[in-house]
């Protein structure tokens, strides 16, 4: 044994170069009403609203800059009763929003957290609008890349996620200037300090100034998800992290902090994959080389989709992209191939947006994910698919189309048979940008133990509670950024007015 306790070990492994400073642990007498771990989508509004409510707040951010995933996120958010809806004369209700969310994710999201989101999402969006947030032309819309709502309540800022960050920063700076928020950047929360009775009473932080214990009345974990940490992601979801597309700080620190205090992780089984990522290579995690949305609402399909066995598995023009995503999810390693021919290439819009036919043809000559051949059998052999099965699949598709029979999967959009050589394939991978597993929280956003009790004074918001909580086993429009900001806002306001448990 090293003779170090768990807290000292955690701190030491988190920041080995600062080991000398660890000798100073426990020397500080600093106390804050609220400590927020993570200065991203959820953490910034939480710190801001707690400070505006009169609390003395510490905001701890591991990376040098505030913003987290807002730097990469499209930042699409949804809410009813917004000024943007009013501009277009749209009347809408939280109940209609709730019903749409639960329809899209087939009731797999947490109803209480969904309700909390939709009941307050409009206020969130109106607050952003009051602080300079402006939406893209024509927004709000019913949907973009995921299954659509029945009403226009979905919007994207003109600068994507950065429009949201821009709305926060002046107010945050004002609170920092008045001393109501103390901001520590480049500083990681390495440990939660807990009383013997289970109450969380502070945080051990590790940063340029060394390692320090800081006491806090309430501690909020807002450190993001784990979809940039391949090992942790696989452990929590039972599925490899197929592609690395999450913001790099999404390492799962908050999940481990919550676990260390007695919290429990739920929702890994809700993992849902998106279709159409063309990987740089079949390795885990791969990098995204290109992306074909495979969403009939964006582009009606000409090609067929097959699995590694060379068999079709889904109605490619199904009106629900979630249905297509579930189809991909059920295939080995979530791999799928788009198969098409020269006539389809010539006559359809490119399957990869913004690529022209010349680009597609060029990739087919040089890229290992793109294949072409003069026969279906030869195509299957070069692409690594089952040749006899692929031939049968194409024959069945063509025969039914030519004879006017119903398609095997009920597909309606069948512009032309797949019969003009050369034939083409593009290999694709199911993938995700977010982690579905997260800390179990109550409807008051308190971190919960496995048996259902709450850990006093400890809260979690944002992706650390898992995409499964608010988006369910699906990609429900805006149901990550919207709850992240909304829960941050609501929790910050509440904690400013709630004494911690002593
Ligand atoms: C490309 C992309 C597009 C997306 N588009 C959408 C969309 O349009 N709509 C939608 O709803 N969702 C979208 N999402 C998901 C959504 O953006 C995220 O789920 C959400 O932004 C996460 O917010 P967060 O506050 O939990 O995490 P973040 O915004 O990532 O913030 C977490 C912060 O915690 C910090 N941190 C981590 N560990 C520590 C530690 N130990 N100590 C201190 N700080 C720490 C990180 O550095 C980071 O700044 C998208 C995601 C991606 C990657």
Short mmCIF file of N, CA, C and O and ligand atoms in Angstrom, two decimals, residues 37-43 60-63 65-70 72-77 154 187-190 222-225 245-247 249-250 253-254 257 433-434 461-464 476-482 484, ligand 1:
data_model
loop_
_atom_site.label_atom_id
_atom_site.label_comp_id
_atom_site.label_asym_id
_atom_site.label_seq_id
_atom_site.Cartn_x
_atom_site.Cartn_y
_atom_site.Cartn_z
N UNK A 37 -19.00 22.33 -11.10
CA UNK A 37 -17.87 21.63 -11.74
C UNK A 37 -18.16 21.55 -13.24
O UNK A 37 -19.04 20.80 -13.68
N UNK A 38 -17.44 22.31 -14.04
CA UNK A 38 -17.60 22.28 -15.48
C UNK A 38 -18.24 23.55 -16.00
O UNK A 38 -19.39 23.86 -15.67
N UNK A 39 -17.51 24.29 -16.80
CA UNK A 39 -18.00 25.56 -17.35
C UNK A 39 -18.42 25.41 -18.80
O UNK A 39 -17.86 26.06 -19.68
N UNK A 40 -19.41 24.54 -19.04
CA UNK A 40 -19.91 24.34 -20.40
C UNK A 40 -21.38 24.69 -20.49
O UNK A 40 -21.89 25.58 -19.78
N UNK A 41 -22.08 23.97 -21.34
CA UNK A 41 -23.48 24.25 -21.69
C UNK A 41 -24.38 24.35 -20.45
O UNK A 41 -25.20 25.25 -20.35
N UNK A 42 -24.22 23.42 -19.52
CA UNK A 42 -25.07 23.39 -18.33
C UNK A 42 -24.46 24.20 -17.18
O UNK A 42 -25.17 24.86 -16.43
N UNK A 43 -23.13 24.12 -17.04
CA UNK A 43 -22.46 24.72 -15.89
C UNK A 43 -22.49 26.23 -15.90
O UNK A 43 -22.66 26.87 -14.85
N UNK A 60 -15.58 25.91 -11.61
CA UNK A 60 -14.29 25.25 -11.86
C UNK A 60 -14.31 24.64 -13.25
O UNK A 60 -15.17 23.81 -13.55
N UNK A 61 -13.40 25.03 -14.10
CA UNK A 61 -13.36 24.52 -15.48
C UNK A 61 -11.97 23.93 -15.75
O UNK A 61 -10.96 24.59 -15.60
N UNK A 62 -12.00 22.69 -16.20
CA UNK A 62 -10.74 21.94 -16.39
C UNK A 62 -9.90 22.50 -17.54
O UNK A 62 -8.67 22.54 -17.46
N UNK A 63 -10.56 22.89 -18.62
CA UNK A 63 -9.79 23.35 -19.78
C UNK A 63 -9.50 24.85 -19.66
O UNK A 63 -10.07 25.52 -18.81
N UNK A 65 -10.43 27.28 -21.46
CA UNK A 65 -11.51 28.19 -21.88
C UNK A 65 -12.87 27.66 -21.44
O UNK A 65 -13.09 26.46 -21.39
N UNK A 66 -13.77 28.58 -21.16
CA UNK A 66 -15.16 28.21 -20.88
C UNK A 66 -15.88 27.87 -22.18
O UNK A 66 -15.54 28.40 -23.23
N UNK A 67 -16.88 27.03 -22.10
CA UNK A 67 -17.72 26.77 -23.29
C UNK A 67 -18.01 25.30 -23.51
O UNK A 67 -19.07 24.94 -23.98
N UNK A 68 -17.02 24.44 -23.24
CA UNK A 68 -17.22 23.00 -23.41
C UNK A 68 -17.72 22.66 -24.80
O UNK A 68 -17.27 23.22 -25.81
N UNK A 69 -18.72 21.80 -24.85
CA UNK A 69 -19.21 21.29 -26.13
C UNK A 69 -19.88 22.37 -26.98
O UNK A 69 -20.08 22.17 -28.18
N UNK A 70 -20.21 23.52 -26.38
CA UNK A 70 -20.80 24.60 -27.20
C UNK A 70 -19.88 25.02 -28.34
O UNK A 70 -20.33 25.56 -29.35
N UNK A 72 -18.44 23.02 -30.36
CA UNK A 72 -18.68 22.13 -31.50
C UNK A 72 -20.15 21.92 -31.80
O UNK A 72 -20.53 21.57 -32.91
N UNK A 73 -20.98 22.06 -30.77
CA UNK A 73 -22.38 21.66 -30.91
C UNK A 73 -23.10 22.54 -31.92
O UNK A 73 -22.82 23.73 -32.04
N UNK A 74 -24.05 21.94 -32.65
CA UNK A 74 -24.90 22.76 -33.50
C UNK A 74 -25.83 23.60 -32.63
O UNK A 74 -26.39 24.59 -33.09
N UNK A 75 -26.01 23.17 -31.39
CA UNK A 75 -26.77 23.99 -30.44
C UNK A 75 -28.24 24.13 -30.81
O UNK A 75 -28.85 25.16 -30.52
N UNK A 76 -28.81 23.12 -31.43
CA UNK A 76 -30.23 23.20 -31.79
C UNK A 76 -31.07 22.97 -30.54
O UNK A 76 -30.84 22.01 -29.80
N UNK A 77 -32.01 23.88 -30.31
CA UNK A 77 -32.80 23.86 -29.08
C UNK A 77 -34.28 23.99 -29.42
O UNK A 77 -34.64 24.52 -30.48
N UNK A 154 -38.28 24.39 -33.11
CA UNK A 154 -36.89 23.93 -33.08
C UNK A 154 -36.02 24.95 -33.81
O UNK A 154 -36.35 25.33 -34.94
N UNK A 187 -8.39 24.23 -14.28
CA UNK A 187 -8.44 23.62 -12.94
C UNK A 187 -9.48 22.51 -12.93
O UNK A 187 -10.64 22.75 -13.30
N UNK A 188 -9.06 21.31 -12.56
CA UNK A 188 -9.98 20.17 -12.58
C UNK A 188 -10.50 19.86 -11.20
O UNK A 188 -9.75 19.93 -10.21
N UNK A 189 -11.78 19.52 -11.13
CA UNK A 189 -12.29 18.93 -9.89
C UNK A 189 -11.78 17.49 -9.88
O UNK A 189 -12.05 16.71 -10.79
N UNK A 190 -10.99 17.17 -8.87
CA UNK A 190 -10.37 15.85 -8.83
C UNK A 190 -11.05 14.92 -7.84
O UNK A 190 -10.86 13.70 -7.89
N UNK A 222 -21.35 19.30 -13.57
CA UNK A 222 -21.79 19.67 -14.93
C UNK A 222 -20.59 19.48 -15.87
O UNK A 222 -20.29 20.33 -16.70
N UNK A 223 -19.93 18.32 -15.70
CA UNK A 223 -18.65 18.10 -16.38
C UNK A 223 -18.78 17.37 -17.71
O UNK A 223 -17.78 16.94 -18.29
N UNK A 224 -20.01 17.24 -18.24
CA UNK A 224 -20.19 16.68 -19.57
C UNK A 224 -20.25 15.16 -19.58
O UNK A 224 -20.19 14.50 -18.53
N UNK A 225 -20.36 14.60 -20.78
CA UNK A 225 -20.49 13.16 -20.96
C UNK A 225 -19.15 12.46 -21.08
O UNK A 225 -18.11 13.01 -20.70
N UNK A 245 -16.29 11.65 -32.13
CA UNK A 245 -16.84 12.90 -32.64
C UNK A 245 -17.28 13.83 -31.50
O UNK A 245 -17.71 14.95 -31.77
N UNK A 246 -17.19 13.37 -30.26
CA UNK A 246 -17.59 14.22 -29.13
C UNK A 246 -16.49 15.24 -28.83
O UNK A 246 -15.33 15.04 -29.19
N UNK A 247 -16.87 16.31 -28.12
CA UNK A 247 -15.89 17.31 -27.74
C UNK A 247 -14.82 16.65 -26.85
O UNK A 247 -15.17 15.86 -25.96
N UNK A 249 -13.13 17.19 -24.29
CA UNK A 249 -13.17 17.21 -22.82
C UNK A 249 -14.22 16.25 -22.25
O UNK A 249 -14.32 16.12 -21.02
N UNK A 250 -14.99 15.60 -23.11
CA UNK A 250 -16.05 14.69 -22.64
C UNK A 250 -15.43 13.37 -22.23
O UNK A 250 -15.60 12.33 -22.88
N UNK A 253 -15.24 12.56 -16.46
CA UNK A 253 -14.79 12.90 -15.09
C UNK A 253 -15.97 13.00 -14.13
O UNK A 253 -15.91 12.54 -13.00
N UNK A 254 -17.05 13.64 -14.59
CA UNK A 254 -18.20 13.87 -13.72
C UNK A 254 -18.88 12.57 -13.33
O UNK A 254 -19.37 12.44 -12.20
N UNK A 257 -16.74 11.14 -10.63
CA UNK A 257 -16.89 11.89 -9.38
C UNK A 257 -18.20 11.49 -8.68
O UNK A 257 -18.23 11.24 -7.48
N UNK A 433 -22.55 11.03 -31.07
CA UNK A 433 -21.78 12.18 -30.59
C UNK A 433 -21.86 12.31 -29.08
O UNK A 433 -21.21 13.18 -28.50
N UNK A 434 -22.73 11.54 -28.47
CA UNK A 434 -23.04 11.74 -27.04
C UNK A 434 -23.05 10.42 -26.30
O UNK A 434 -23.16 9.36 -26.91
N UNK A 461 -26.21 17.96 -13.75
CA UNK A 461 -26.96 18.50 -14.90
C UNK A 461 -26.11 18.37 -16.15
O UNK A 461 -24.88 18.26 -16.09
N UNK A 462 -26.77 18.41 -17.32
CA UNK A 462 -26.04 18.30 -18.58
C UNK A 462 -25.88 16.83 -18.96
O UNK A 462 -26.54 15.94 -18.43
N UNK A 463 -24.95 16.59 -19.85
CA UNK A 463 -24.80 15.23 -20.39
C UNK A 463 -24.30 14.23 -19.36
O UNK A 463 -24.36 13.02 -19.58
N UNK A 464 -23.82 14.72 -18.23
CA UNK A 464 -23.36 13.80 -17.18
C UNK A 464 -24.54 12.98 -16.63
O UNK A 464 -24.34 11.93 -16.05
N UNK A 476 -33.70 12.96 -29.92
CA UNK A 476 -34.91 13.78 -29.85
C UNK A 476 -34.48 15.24 -29.95
O UNK A 476 -33.68 15.72 -29.13
N UNK A 477 -35.04 15.93 -30.93
CA UNK A 477 -34.62 17.30 -31.27
C UNK A 477 -34.30 18.21 -30.08
O UNK A 477 -35.21 18.61 -29.34
N UNK A 478 -33.02 18.53 -29.93
CA UNK A 478 -32.62 19.54 -28.94
C UNK A 478 -32.67 19.06 -27.50
O UNK A 478 -32.49 19.87 -26.58
N UNK A 479 -32.92 17.75 -27.29
CA UNK A 479 -33.15 17.30 -25.93
C UNK A 479 -31.86 16.99 -25.16
O UNK A 479 -31.86 16.21 -24.21
N UNK A 480 -30.77 17.66 -25.58
CA UNK A 480 -29.55 17.68 -24.76
C UNK A 480 -29.20 19.11 -24.39
O UNK A 480 -29.08 19.46 -23.22
N UNK A 481 -29.06 19.96 -25.39
CA UNK A 481 -28.71 21.35 -25.09
C UNK A 481 -29.85 22.04 -24.34
O UNK A 481 -29.62 22.76 -23.35
N UNK A 482 -31.09 21.80 -24.78
CA UNK A 482 -32.21 22.48 -24.11
C UNK A 482 -32.28 22.13 -22.62
O UNK A 482 -32.31 23.04 -21.77
N UNK A 484 -29.88 20.92 -20.77
CA UNK A 484 -28.64 21.33 -20.11
C UNK A 484 -28.75 22.79 -19.65
O UNK A 484 -28.49 23.12 -18.49
C1 LIG B 1 -20.94 18.03 -32.75
C2 LIG B 1 -22.06 18.00 -31.76
C3 LIG B 1 -23.29 18.54 -32.10
C4 LIG B 1 -24.34 18.51 -31.17
N1 LIG B 1 -25.52 19.11 -31.52
C5 LIG B 1 -26.53 19.14 -30.60
C6 LIG B 1 -27.72 19.85 -30.89
O1 LIG B 1 -27.86 20.48 -31.94
N2 LIG B 1 -28.70 19.84 -29.95
C7 LIG B 1 -28.59 19.14 -28.77
O2 LIG B 1 -29.53 19.15 -27.97
N3 LIG B 1 -27.45 18.49 -28.48
C8 LIG B 1 -26.41 18.50 -29.34
N4 LIG B 1 -25.23 17.89 -29.02
C9 LIG B 1 -25.05 17.42 -27.64
C10 LIG B 1 -24.90 18.60 -26.69
O3 LIG B 1 -24.16 19.64 -27.33
C11 LIG B 1 -24.18 18.18 -25.41
O4 LIG B 1 -24.84 17.08 -24.83
C12 LIG B 1 -24.16 19.32 -24.40
O5 LIG B 1 -23.60 20.48 -24.99
C13 LIG B 1 -23.33 18.90 -23.18
O6 LIG B 1 -23.37 19.94 -22.23
P1 LIG B 1 -22.61 19.74 -20.85
O7 LIG B 1 -22.70 21.01 -20.12
O8 LIG B 1 -23.08 18.52 -20.19
O9 LIG B 1 -21.11 19.43 -21.26
P2 LIG B 1 -20.05 20.45 -21.88
O10 LIG B 1 -20.71 21.58 -22.60
O11 LIG B 1 -19.08 19.64 -22.64
O12 LIG B 1 -19.36 21.09 -20.60
C14 LIG B 1 -18.65 20.28 -19.71
C15 LIG B 1 -17.48 21.09 -19.20
O13 LIG B 1 -16.92 20.43 -18.07
C16 LIG B 1 -15.50 20.53 -18.13
N5 LIG B 1 -14.92 19.46 -17.32
C17 LIG B 1 -14.80 18.15 -17.61
N6 LIG B 1 -14.21 17.50 -16.58
C18 LIG B 1 -13.97 18.43 -15.62
C19 LIG B 1 -13.38 18.38 -14.32
N7 LIG B 1 -12.91 17.24 -13.78
N8 LIG B 1 -13.29 19.53 -13.60
C20 LIG B 1 -13.73 20.72 -14.10
N9 LIG B 1 -14.29 20.82 -15.35
C21 LIG B 1 -14.42 19.67 -16.08
C22 LIG B 1 -15.22 20.40 -19.62
O14 LIG B 1 -13.93 20.91 -19.93
C23 LIG B 1 -16.35 21.20 -20.23
O15 LIG B 1 -16.01 22.56 -20.40
C24 LIG B 1 -24.17 17.90 -29.91
C25 LIG B 1 -22.94 17.34 -29.57
C26 LIG B 1 -21.89 17.41 -30.48
C27 LIG B 1 -20.55 16.83 -30.08
#
